[in-house]
mmCIF file of C-alpha atoms in Angstrom:
data_model
loop_
_atom_site.group_PDB
_atom_site.id
_atom_site.type_symbol
_atom_site.label_atom_id
_atom_site.label_comp_id
_atom_site.label_asym_id
_atom_site.label_seq_id
_atom_site.Cartn_x
_atom_site.Cartn_y
_atom_site.Cartn_z
ATOM 1 C CA MET A 18 -12.924 4.649 -44.304
ATOM 2 C CA ASN A 19 -10.277 1.891 -44.293
ATOM 3 C CA HIS A 20 -10.545 -1.220 -42.120
ATOM 4 C CA ASP A 21 -7.970 -0.243 -39.472
ATOM 5 C CA ARG A 22 -9.599 3.106 -38.887
ATOM 6 C CA ALA A 23 -13.087 1.572 -38.864
ATOM 7 C CA PHE A 24 -12.072 -1.176 -36.453
ATOM 8 C CA GLN A 25 -10.479 1.395 -34.165
ATOM 9 C CA LYS A 26 -13.777 3.275 -34.041
ATOM 10 C CA LEU A 27 -15.996 0.190 -33.982
ATOM 11 C CA MET A 28 -16.591 -0.045 -30.249
ATOM 12 C CA GLU A 29 -17.388 3.660 -30.009
ATOM 13 C CA PHE A 30 -19.844 3.109 -32.843
ATOM 14 C CA TYR A 31 -21.383 0.170 -30.980
ATOM 15 C CA ASP A 32 -21.759 2.255 -27.820
ATOM 16 C CA GLY A 33 -23.216 5.255 -29.624
ATOM 17 C CA GLU A 34 -20.231 7.456 -28.836
ATOM 18 C CA LEU A 35 -19.571 8.625 -32.402
ATOM 19 C CA ALA A 36 -20.948 11.663 -34.162
ATOM 20 C CA ALA A 37 -23.572 10.846 -36.812
ATOM 21 C CA SER A 38 -21.286 11.393 -39.815
ATOM 22 C CA GLU A 39 -18.504 9.175 -38.462
ATOM 23 C CA ALA A 40 -20.999 6.568 -37.305
ATOM 24 C CA GLY A 41 -22.386 6.399 -40.870
ATOM 25 C CA GLU A 42 -18.925 5.684 -42.279
ATOM 26 C CA VAL A 43 -18.226 2.938 -39.749
ATOM 27 C CA ARG A 44 -21.651 1.378 -40.370
ATOM 28 C CA SER A 45 -21.051 1.263 -44.135
ATOM 29 C CA HIS A 46 -17.677 -0.402 -43.614
ATOM 30 C CA ALA A 47 -18.892 -2.915 -41.010
ATOM 31 C CA ALA A 48 -21.802 -4.016 -43.206
ATOM 32 C CA ALA A 49 -19.311 -5.310 -45.756
ATOM 33 C CA CYS A 50 -16.529 -6.452 -43.372
ATOM 34 C CA PRO A 51 -16.729 -9.935 -41.773
ATOM 35 C CA GLU A 52 -14.174 -9.093 -39.067
ATOM 36 C CA CYS A 53 -16.027 -5.981 -37.947
ATOM 37 C CA SER A 54 -19.396 -7.777 -38.146
ATOM 38 C CA ASN A 55 -18.033 -10.577 -35.965
ATOM 39 C CA ALA A 56 -16.738 -8.105 -33.395
ATOM 40 C CA LEU A 57 -20.126 -6.368 -33.263
ATOM 41 C CA ARG A 58 -21.858 -9.726 -32.830
ATOM 42 C CA SER A 59 -19.557 -10.769 -29.993
ATOM 43 C CA TRP A 60 -20.156 -7.486 -28.146
ATOM 44 C CA LYS A 61 -23.879 -7.975 -28.584
ATOM 45 C CA GLU A 62 -23.524 -11.432 -27.023
ATOM 46 C CA ALA A 63 -21.612 -9.937 -24.100
ATOM 47 C CA SER A 64 -24.285 -7.255 -23.656
ATOM 48 C CA GLU A 65 -27.038 -9.852 -23.678
ATOM 49 C CA ALA A 66 -25.230 -12.024 -21.134
ATOM 50 C CA ALA A 67 -24.586 -9.031 -18.892
ATOM 51 C CA GLY A 68 -28.281 -8.199 -19.216
ATOM 52 C CA GLY A 69 -28.914 -11.044 -16.761
ATOM 53 C CA LEU A 70 -27.656 -8.714 -14.034
ATOM 54 C CA GLY A 71 -30.436 -6.318 -14.942
ATOM 55 C CA SER A 72 -32.926 -8.640 -13.254
ATOM 56 C CA LEU A 73 -31.318 -7.893 -9.904
ATOM 57 C CA ARG A 74 -33.613 -5.908 -7.616
ATOM 58 C CA ALA A 75 -33.090 -4.676 -4.084
ATOM 59 C CA GLY A 76 -35.169 -6.366 -1.384
ATOM 60 C CA PRO A 77 -38.525 -4.776 -0.443
ATOM 61 C CA ASP A 78 -37.154 -3.423 2.844
ATOM 62 C CA PHE A 79 -33.931 -2.050 1.369
ATOM 63 C CA ALA A 80 -34.872 1.642 1.605
ATOM 64 C CA VAL A 81 -36.495 1.103 5.012
ATOM 65 C CA ARG A 82 -33.261 -0.339 6.382
ATOM 66 C CA VAL A 83 -31.162 2.465 4.932
ATOM 67 C CA MET A 84 -33.510 5.044 6.428
ATOM 68 C CA GLU A 85 -33.274 3.352 9.822
ATOM 69 C CA GLY A 86 -29.525 3.871 9.564
ATOM 70 C CA VAL A 87 -30.052 7.489 8.522
ATOM 71 C CA ARG A 88 -32.395 8.133 11.461
ATOM 72 C CA GLY A 89 -29.820 6.511 13.727
ATOM 73 C CA LYS A 90 -27.548 9.353 12.793
ATOM 74 C CA ASP A 91 -30.381 11.581 14.021
ATOM 75 C CA LEU A 92 -29.141 14.726 12.323
ATOM 76 C CA ALA A 93 -28.941 16.048 8.803
ATOM 77 C CA PRO A 94 -25.424 15.897 7.349
ATOM 78 C CA ALA A 95 -24.701 19.619 7.785
ATOM 79 C CA ASP A 96 -25.962 19.550 11.374
ATOM 80 C CA PHE A 97 -24.050 16.367 11.950
ATOM 81 C CA THR A 98 -20.831 18.104 10.944
ATOM 82 C CA ARG A 99 -21.558 20.978 13.323
ATOM 83 C CA PHE A 100 -22.415 18.483 16.061
ATOM 84 C CA PHE A 101 -19.170 16.670 15.443
ATOM 85 C CA GLN A 102 -17.192 19.923 15.675
ATOM 86 C CA TRP A 103 -18.951 20.799 18.944
ATOM 87 C CA LYS A 104 -18.221 17.348 20.326
ATOM 88 C CA THR A 105 -14.571 17.615 19.321
ATOM 89 C CA ALA A 106 -14.263 21.019 21.021
ATOM 90 C CA PHE A 107 -15.917 19.631 24.142
ATOM 91 C CA ALA A 108 -13.587 16.628 24.238
ATOM 92 C CA LEU A 109 -10.506 18.816 23.749
ATOM 93 C CA GLY A 110 -11.711 21.142 26.517
ATOM 94 C CA ALA A 111 -12.179 18.216 28.872
ATOM 95 C CA VAL A 112 -8.680 16.907 28.127
ATOM 96 C CA PHE A 113 -7.224 20.396 28.725
ATOM 97 C CA LEU A 114 -9.013 20.747 32.072
ATOM 98 C CA PHE A 115 -7.865 17.302 33.128
ATOM 99 C CA LEU A 116 -4.233 18.101 32.277
ATOM 100 C CA ALA A 117 -4.416 21.498 33.986
ATOM 101 C CA ALA A 118 -5.834 19.888 37.142
ATOM 102 C CA ALA A 119 -3.084 17.270 37.108
ATOM 103 C CA ILE A 120 -0.370 19.937 36.785
ATOM 104 C CA LEU A 121 -1.827 22.088 39.575
ATOM 105 C CA ARG A 122 -2.061 19.050 41.824
ATOM 106 C CA GLN A 123 1.606 18.284 41.227
ATOM 107 C CA GLU A 124 2.660 21.847 42.003
ATOM 108 C CA ALA A 125 0.550 22.215 45.170
ATOM 109 C CA PRO A 126 0.457 18.892 47.042
ATOM 110 C CA GLN A 127 -0.767 20.368 50.395
ATOM 111 C CA GLY A 128 -4.335 19.746 49.516
ATOM 112 C CA GLU A 129 -6.402 16.707 50.175
ATOM 113 C CA GLY A 130 -4.336 13.552 49.773
ATOM 114 C CA ALA A 131 -0.978 15.306 50.242
ATOM 115 C CA ASP A 132 1.599 13.735 52.594
ATOM 116 C CA PRO A 133 1.180 15.392 56.051
ATOM 117 C CA GLU A 134 4.871 14.848 56.766
ATOM 118 C CA VAL A 135 5.918 17.028 53.890
ATOM 119 C CA VAL A 136 6.344 20.689 54.823
ATOM 120 C CA SER A 137 6.216 23.029 51.926
ATOM 121 C CA VAL A 138 8.877 25.466 53.034
ATOM 122 C CA PRO A 139 11.826 26.092 50.733
ATOM 123 C CA PRO A 140 15.000 24.447 52.034
ATOM 124 C CA GLY A 141 17.146 26.774 54.185
ATOM 125 C CA ALA A 142 14.363 29.318 54.727
ATOM 126 C CA GLU A 143 14.421 28.812 58.510
ATOM 127 C CA SER A 144 18.155 29.278 58.809
ATOM 128 C CA MET A 145 17.882 32.454 56.792
ATOM 129 C CA LEU A 146 15.794 33.875 59.615
ATOM 130 C CA PHE A 147 17.576 32.413 62.636
ATOM 131 C CA ASP A 148 20.801 30.554 62.246
ATOM 132 C CA GLU A 149 22.134 29.362 65.574
ATOM 133 C CA ASN A 150 25.699 29.635 64.361
ATOM 134 C CA GLU A 151 25.332 32.884 62.598
ATOM 135 C CA PHE A 152 27.380 35.645 64.130
ATOM 136 C CA GLY A 153 25.448 38.507 65.734
ATOM 137 C CA ARG A 154 22.145 36.922 66.603
ATOM 138 C CA GLU A 155 22.715 36.823 70.385
ATOM 139 C CA GLU A 156 24.268 40.249 70.351
ATOM 140 C CA PHE A 157 21.470 41.659 68.303
ATOM 141 C CA LEU A 158 18.843 40.331 70.708
ATOM 142 C CA ALA A 159 20.764 41.595 73.743
ATOM 143 C CA ALA A 160 21.053 45.038 72.249
ATOM 144 C CA LEU A 161 17.427 45.059 71.396
ATOM 145 C CA PHE A 162 16.141 44.113 74.832
ATOM 146 C CA GLU A 163 18.804 45.576 77.084
ATOM 147 C CA GLY A 164 19.341 48.740 75.087
ATOM 148 C CA GLY A 165 22.442 50.799 74.500
ATOM 149 C CA GLU A 166 24.442 51.057 71.364
ATOM 150 C CA GLU A 167 27.638 50.361 73.285
ATOM 151 C CA THR A 168 26.478 46.888 74.381
ATOM 152 C CA PHE A 169 25.704 45.905 70.776
ATOM 153 C CA GLN A 170 28.940 47.273 69.420
ATOM 154 C CA GLY A 171 30.854 45.264 72.006
ATOM 155 C CA GLY A 172 29.973 42.022 70.092
ATOM 156 C CA MET B 24 -49.873 16.240 -11.140
ATOM 157 C CA GLY B 25 -46.386 17.502 -10.278
ATOM 158 C CA SER B 26 -43.333 15.729 -11.636
ATOM 159 C CA GLU B 27 -40.890 13.979 -9.275
ATOM 160 C CA PRO B 28 -38.299 16.379 -7.873
ATOM 161 C CA ASP B 29 -34.844 15.970 -9.396
ATOM 162 C CA ASP B 30 -31.841 14.674 -7.463
ATOM 163 C CA ILE B 31 -30.411 18.090 -6.708
ATOM 164 C CA GLU B 32 -33.700 19.438 -5.306
ATOM 165 C CA ILE B 33 -33.953 16.423 -3.005
ATOM 166 C CA ILE B 34 -30.355 16.685 -1.861
ATOM 167 C CA ARG B 35 -30.795 20.368 -1.060
ATOM 168 C CA SER B 36 -33.782 19.430 1.133
ATOM 169 C CA VAL B 37 -31.798 16.715 2.903
ATOM 170 C CA VAL B 38 -28.848 19.014 3.541
ATOM 171 C CA ARG B 39 -31.272 21.625 4.929
ATOM 172 C CA GLY B 40 -32.437 19.055 7.481
ATOM 173 C CA ASP B 41 -35.230 17.020 5.847
ATOM 174 C CA ALA B 42 -33.561 13.617 6.321
ATOM 175 C CA GLU B 43 -36.724 11.739 5.278
ATOM 176 C CA ALA B 44 -36.387 13.133 1.737
ATOM 177 C CA TYR B 45 -33.329 10.920 1.358
ATOM 178 C CA ALA B 46 -35.650 7.906 1.045
ATOM 179 C CA VAL B 47 -36.631 9.132 -2.450
ATOM 180 C CA ILE B 48 -32.969 9.068 -3.489
ATOM 181 C CA VAL B 49 -32.493 5.606 -1.998
ATOM 182 C CA ARG B 50 -35.529 4.182 -3.818
ATOM 183 C CA ARG B 51 -34.472 5.867 -7.056
ATOM 184 C CA TYR B 52 -30.965 4.393 -7.071
ATOM 185 C CA GLN B 53 -31.158 1.237 -4.951
ATOM 186 C CA ASP B 54 -31.325 -1.241 -7.851
ATOM 187 C CA ARG B 55 -28.568 0.489 -9.805
ATOM 188 C CA VAL B 56 -26.196 0.670 -6.840
ATOM 189 C CA LEU B 57 -27.003 -2.929 -5.936
ATOM 190 C CA ARG B 58 -26.199 -4.101 -9.482
ATOM 191 C CA LEU B 59 -22.881 -2.275 -9.447
ATOM 192 C CA CYS B 60 -21.970 -3.740 -6.043
ATOM 193 C CA PHE B 61 -23.052 -7.201 -7.174
ATOM 194 C CA SER B 62 -20.903 -6.936 -10.323
ATOM 195 C CA ILE B 63 -17.787 -5.801 -8.478
ATOM 196 C CA LEU B 64 -18.149 -8.038 -5.414
ATOM 197 C CA GLY B 65 -19.265 -11.053 -7.398
ATOM 198 C CA GLY B 66 -22.540 -11.260 -5.497
ATOM 199 C CA MET B 67 -21.184 -11.658 -1.975
ATOM 200 C CA ASP B 68 -22.938 -9.339 0.507
ATOM 201 C CA ALA B 69 -23.912 -7.019 -2.332
ATOM 202 C CA GLU B 70 -27.090 -5.826 -0.628
ATOM 203 C CA ASP B 71 -25.323 -4.981 2.641
ATOM 204 C CA ALA B 72 -22.618 -3.199 0.663
ATOM 205 C CA ALA B 73 -25.223 -1.201 -1.272
ATOM 206 C CA GLN B 74 -26.890 -0.096 1.971
ATOM 207 C CA GLU B 75 -23.532 1.007 3.349
ATOM 208 C CA VAL B 76 -22.973 2.996 0.160
ATOM 209 C CA PHE B 77 -26.171 4.971 0.761
ATOM 210 C CA LEU B 78 -25.205 5.664 4.376
ATOM 211 C CA LYS B 79 -21.740 6.797 3.310
ATOM 212 C CA ALA B 80 -23.247 9.020 0.656
ATOM 213 C CA TYR B 81 -25.611 10.515 3.265
ATOM 214 C CA ASP B 82 -22.682 11.318 5.538
ATOM 215 C CA SER B 83 -20.884 13.010 2.639
ATOM 216 C CA LEU B 84 -23.826 14.964 1.183
ATOM 217 C CA ASP B 85 -22.494 18.276 2.466
ATOM 218 C CA ARG B 86 -19.396 17.711 0.321
ATOM 219 C CA PHE B 87 -21.385 17.000 -2.850
ATOM 220 C CA ARG B 88 -21.032 19.760 -5.456
ATOM 221 C CA MET B 89 -24.579 20.539 -6.567
ATOM 222 C CA GLU B 90 -23.546 21.217 -10.168
ATOM 223 C CA ALA B 91 -22.148 17.676 -10.576
ATOM 224 C CA SER B 92 -24.091 14.565 -11.547
ATOM 225 C CA PHE B 93 -25.414 12.879 -8.429
ATOM 226 C CA SER B 94 -25.537 9.411 -10.018
ATOM 227 C CA THR B 95 -21.873 9.578 -11.066
ATOM 228 C CA TRP B 96 -20.925 10.734 -7.561
ATOM 229 C CA LEU B 97 -22.942 7.904 -6.002
ATOM 230 C CA TYR B 98 -21.438 5.290 -8.336
ATOM 231 C CA ALA B 99 -17.962 6.555 -7.449
ATOM 232 C CA ILE B 100 -18.714 6.058 -3.739
ATOM 233 C CA ALA B 101 -20.067 2.568 -4.492
ATOM 234 C CA TYR B 102 -16.992 1.664 -6.532
ATOM 235 C CA ARG B 103 -14.544 2.782 -3.834
ATOM 236 C CA HIS B 104 -16.566 1.125 -1.088
ATOM 237 C CA CYS B 105 -16.603 -2.197 -2.961
ATOM 238 C CA LEU B 106 -12.852 -2.030 -3.546
ATOM 239 C CA ASN B 107 -12.336 -1.438 0.187
ATOM 240 C CA LEU B 108 -14.568 -4.396 1.018
ATOM 241 C CA LEU B 109 -12.684 -6.632 -1.404
ATOM 242 C CA ASP B 110 -9.407 -5.523 0.081
ATOM 243 C CA LYS B 111 -10.622 -6.325 3.609
ATOM 244 C CA ARG B 112 -12.122 -9.616 2.468
ATOM 245 C CA ASN B 113 -8.874 -10.681 0.793
ATOM 246 C CA ARG B 114 -6.886 -9.858 3.911
ATOM 247 C CA ARG B 115 -9.297 -11.794 6.121
ATOM 248 C CA LYS B 116 -9.279 -14.728 3.693
ATOM 249 C CA THR B 117 -5.484 -14.867 3.664
ATOM 250 C CA GLU B 118 -5.265 -14.648 7.436
ATOM 251 C CA SER B 119 -7.935 -17.269 8.083
ATOM 252 C CA LEU B 120 -6.563 -19.582 5.382
ATOM 253 C CA ASP B 121 -3.102 -19.342 6.911
ATOM 254 C CA ALA B 122 -4.550 -20.175 10.320
ATOM 255 C CA LEU B 123 -6.558 -23.050 8.851
ATOM 256 C CA LYS B 124 -3.513 -24.416 7.047
ATOM 257 C CA GLU B 125 -1.613 -24.460 10.297
ATOM 258 C CA LYS B 126 -4.394 -26.475 11.891
ATOM 259 C CA MET B 127 -5.477 -28.763 9.063
ATOM 260 C CA GLY B 128 -2.639 -28.955 6.592
ATOM 261 C CA GLU B 129 -3.438 -29.605 2.918
ATOM 262 C CA ARG B 130 -7.161 -30.265 3.378
ATOM 263 C CA ALA B 131 -7.599 -26.534 3.988
ATOM 264 C CA ASP B 132 -6.817 -25.806 0.322
ATOM 265 C CA SER B 133 -9.666 -27.928 -0.942
ATOM 266 C CA LEU B 134 -12.062 -26.430 1.567
ATOM 267 C CA ALA B 135 -11.099 -22.901 0.593
ATOM 268 C CA ALA B 136 -11.659 -23.703 -3.080
ATOM 269 C CA GLU B 137 -15.317 -24.595 -2.564
ATOM 270 C CA PRO B 138 -17.628 -22.071 -4.199
ATOM 271 C CA GLU B 139 -19.467 -19.643 -1.966
ATOM 272 C CA ARG B 140 -23.215 -20.219 -1.903
ATOM 273 C CA SER B 141 -25.646 -17.428 -2.621
ATOM 274 C CA GLY B 142 -29.237 -17.515 -1.520
ATOM 275 C CA ARG B 143 -30.326 -15.471 -4.518
ATOM 276 C CA GLU B 144 -31.638 -17.775 -7.209
ATOM 277 C CA ASP B 145 -32.080 -15.634 -10.287
ATOM 278 C CA ALA B 146 -30.486 -14.735 -13.589
ATOM 279 C CA ALA B 147 -28.045 -12.434 -11.822
ATOM 280 C CA ALA B 148 -26.648 -15.349 -9.823
ATOM 281 C CA ALA B 149 -26.130 -17.229 -13.083
ATOM 282 C CA VAL B 150 -24.083 -14.329 -14.486
ATOM 283 C CA ARG B 151 -21.824 -14.255 -11.431
ATOM 284 C CA PRO B 152 -19.350 -16.922 -12.615
ATOM 285 C CA LEU B 153 -18.885 -15.045 -15.894
ATOM 286 C CA LEU B 154 -17.472 -12.087 -13.980
ATOM 287 C CA GLU B 155 -14.784 -14.134 -12.258
ATOM 288 C CA GLY B 156 -12.164 -13.751 -14.990
ATOM 289 C CA LEU B 157 -12.492 -9.970 -15.016
ATOM 290 C CA SER B 158 -10.574 -7.455 -12.930
ATOM 291 C CA HIS B 159 -12.601 -5.275 -10.557
ATOM 292 C CA ASP B 160 -12.197 -2.287 -12.855
ATOM 293 C CA GLU B 161 -13.404 -4.317 -15.809
ATOM 294 C CA ARG B 162 -16.424 -5.562 -13.859
ATOM 295 C CA ALA B 163 -17.325 -2.028 -12.830
ATOM 296 C CA ILE B 164 -16.884 -0.688 -16.361
ATOM 297 C CA LEU B 165 -18.953 -3.495 -17.838
ATOM 298 C CA ALA B 166 -21.762 -2.921 -15.332
ATOM 299 C CA LEU B 167 -21.735 0.859 -15.727
ATOM 300 C CA ARG B 168 -21.816 0.577 -19.521
ATOM 301 C CA GLU B 169 -24.078 -2.422 -20.091
ATOM 302 C CA LEU B 170 -26.535 -1.968 -17.242
ATOM 303 C CA GLU B 171 -26.506 1.731 -16.484
ATOM 304 C CA ALA B 172 -25.671 2.918 -20.039
ATOM 305 C CA LEU B 173 -23.162 5.492 -18.807
ATOM 306 C CA SER B 174 -21.079 7.237 -21.456
ATOM 307 C CA TYR B 175 -17.323 6.692 -21.623
ATOM 308 C CA LYS B 176 -16.827 10.145 -20.083
ATOM 309 C CA GLU B 177 -19.150 9.404 -17.168
ATOM 310 C CA ILE B 178 -17.440 6.065 -16.521
ATOM 311 C CA ALA B 179 -14.047 7.774 -16.613
ATOM 312 C CA ARG B 180 -15.225 10.363 -14.070
ATOM 313 C CA THR B 181 -16.737 7.688 -11.840
ATOM 314 C CA LEU B 182 -13.630 5.535 -11.711
ATOM 315 C CA GLY B 183 -11.115 8.379 -11.868
ATOM 316 C CA ILE B 184 -9.428 7.137 -15.049
ATOM 317 C CA SER B 185 -9.020 8.468 -18.599
ATOM 318 C CA VAL B 186 -11.537 7.911 -21.395
ATOM 319 C CA ASP B 187 -8.879 5.957 -23.311
ATOM 320 C CA ALA B 188 -8.412 3.670 -20.308
ATOM 321 C CA VAL B 189 -12.183 3.114 -20.241
ATOM 322 C CA LYS B 190 -12.171 2.093 -23.913
ATOM 323 C CA ILE B 191 -9.276 -0.331 -23.460
ATOM 324 C CA ARG B 192 -10.722 -1.954 -20.332
ATOM 325 C CA LEU B 193 -14.221 -2.150 -21.766
ATOM 326 C CA PHE B 194 -12.825 -3.849 -24.867
ATOM 327 C CA ARG B 195 -10.987 -6.409 -22.691
ATOM 328 C CA ALA B 196 -13.952 -6.873 -20.360
ATOM 329 C CA ARG B 197 -16.322 -7.612 -23.220
ATOM 330 C CA ALA B 198 -13.924 -10.091 -24.777
ATOM 331 C CA ALA B 199 -13.337 -11.940 -21.484
ATOM 332 C CA PHE B 200 -17.011 -11.881 -20.546
ATOM 333 C CA ARG B 201 -18.131 -13.129 -23.947
ATOM 334 C CA GLU B 202 -15.544 -15.949 -23.818
ATOM 335 C CA ALA B 203 -16.694 -16.956 -20.333
ATOM 336 C CA ALA B 204 -20.302 -16.977 -21.521
ATOM 337 C CA ARG B 205 -19.447 -19.124 -24.534
ATOM 338 C CA SER B 206 -17.320 -21.577 -22.566
ATOM 339 C CA ARG B 207 -20.159 -22.075 -20.083
ATOM 340 C CA ASN B 208 -22.719 -22.280 -22.864
ATOM 341 C CA PHE B 209 -24.462 -19.412 -21.138
ATOM 342 C CA PRO B 210 -28.054 -19.130 -22.336
ATOM 343 C CA ARG B 211 -28.754 -15.936 -24.206
ATOM 344 C CA PRO B 212 -31.904 -14.144 -23.008
ATOM 345 C CA GLU B 213 -33.843 -14.612 -26.270
ATOM 346 C CA THR B 214 -33.231 -18.383 -26.182
ATOM 347 C CA VAL B 215 -34.279 -18.867 -22.542
#
């Protein structure tokens, strides 16, 4: 194996990512190559320095605190999802009812809180029944109470 | 003497409603998740972040595919959570520094440059400055490789990048980390 190829594979060799046959070739080359040996040494230094992080341990109450948080959720994840869906449906239902009530209130203001001055009769409805100026009302009433087709026709 | 149940068995129990079984998972992975958070965050609030990771993972357990590796999935959650925290922290820092500059002028710069103090006095705290020259990806890759001994493929899956990208970033991370260690005359474990 030439140097370029070996150097390209060197880090994979260092990390144990190469197949045995290829690893053997890289090892043979690196043993005789100062540049590859130096690179391997420098990575070993980096690994040893990073090893300092390995001393890091979670505090003694770490798991206890996480589990307090888990219990605060009170439900297993699957149940929690179902609970959330139920809550969402409930909230949407409440919003719908609120909107429906508001619309009904707008359409029918005679109920509690409505203005007593407002009369909910369509405009002109009265005059449709009895218009003082409308021709025939007096005559119609006279004919009705006094009788006789002739009287009515005379209008 | 029965052996410890594996991750998947425990997760199935938790998803079925046995929330207390999750404590086994937490104890099994707490140090590893903490180390990853510490590496990416540079020490700040690493323990709080690690606890949040476990709570996030708990909330997402019903989305975990049982045939996948739980550790890789958990590391991926930890990685994303730490990036979010860093993003929030940077935004807060910028906003508060701007506000401070308005109030105090140039003295704010020197105050902001003061190193943050950590209560943890151990070898890990000594490694913290060596991570400063590395990008967050490089820190995560270095921690996952050097501390957790993940393969290139597992690291790639965890971070959502290609195996080639892992190799390139690991190469850079090692070089930068080694240089930082040398320039600070960092004591090697066998010489301490």
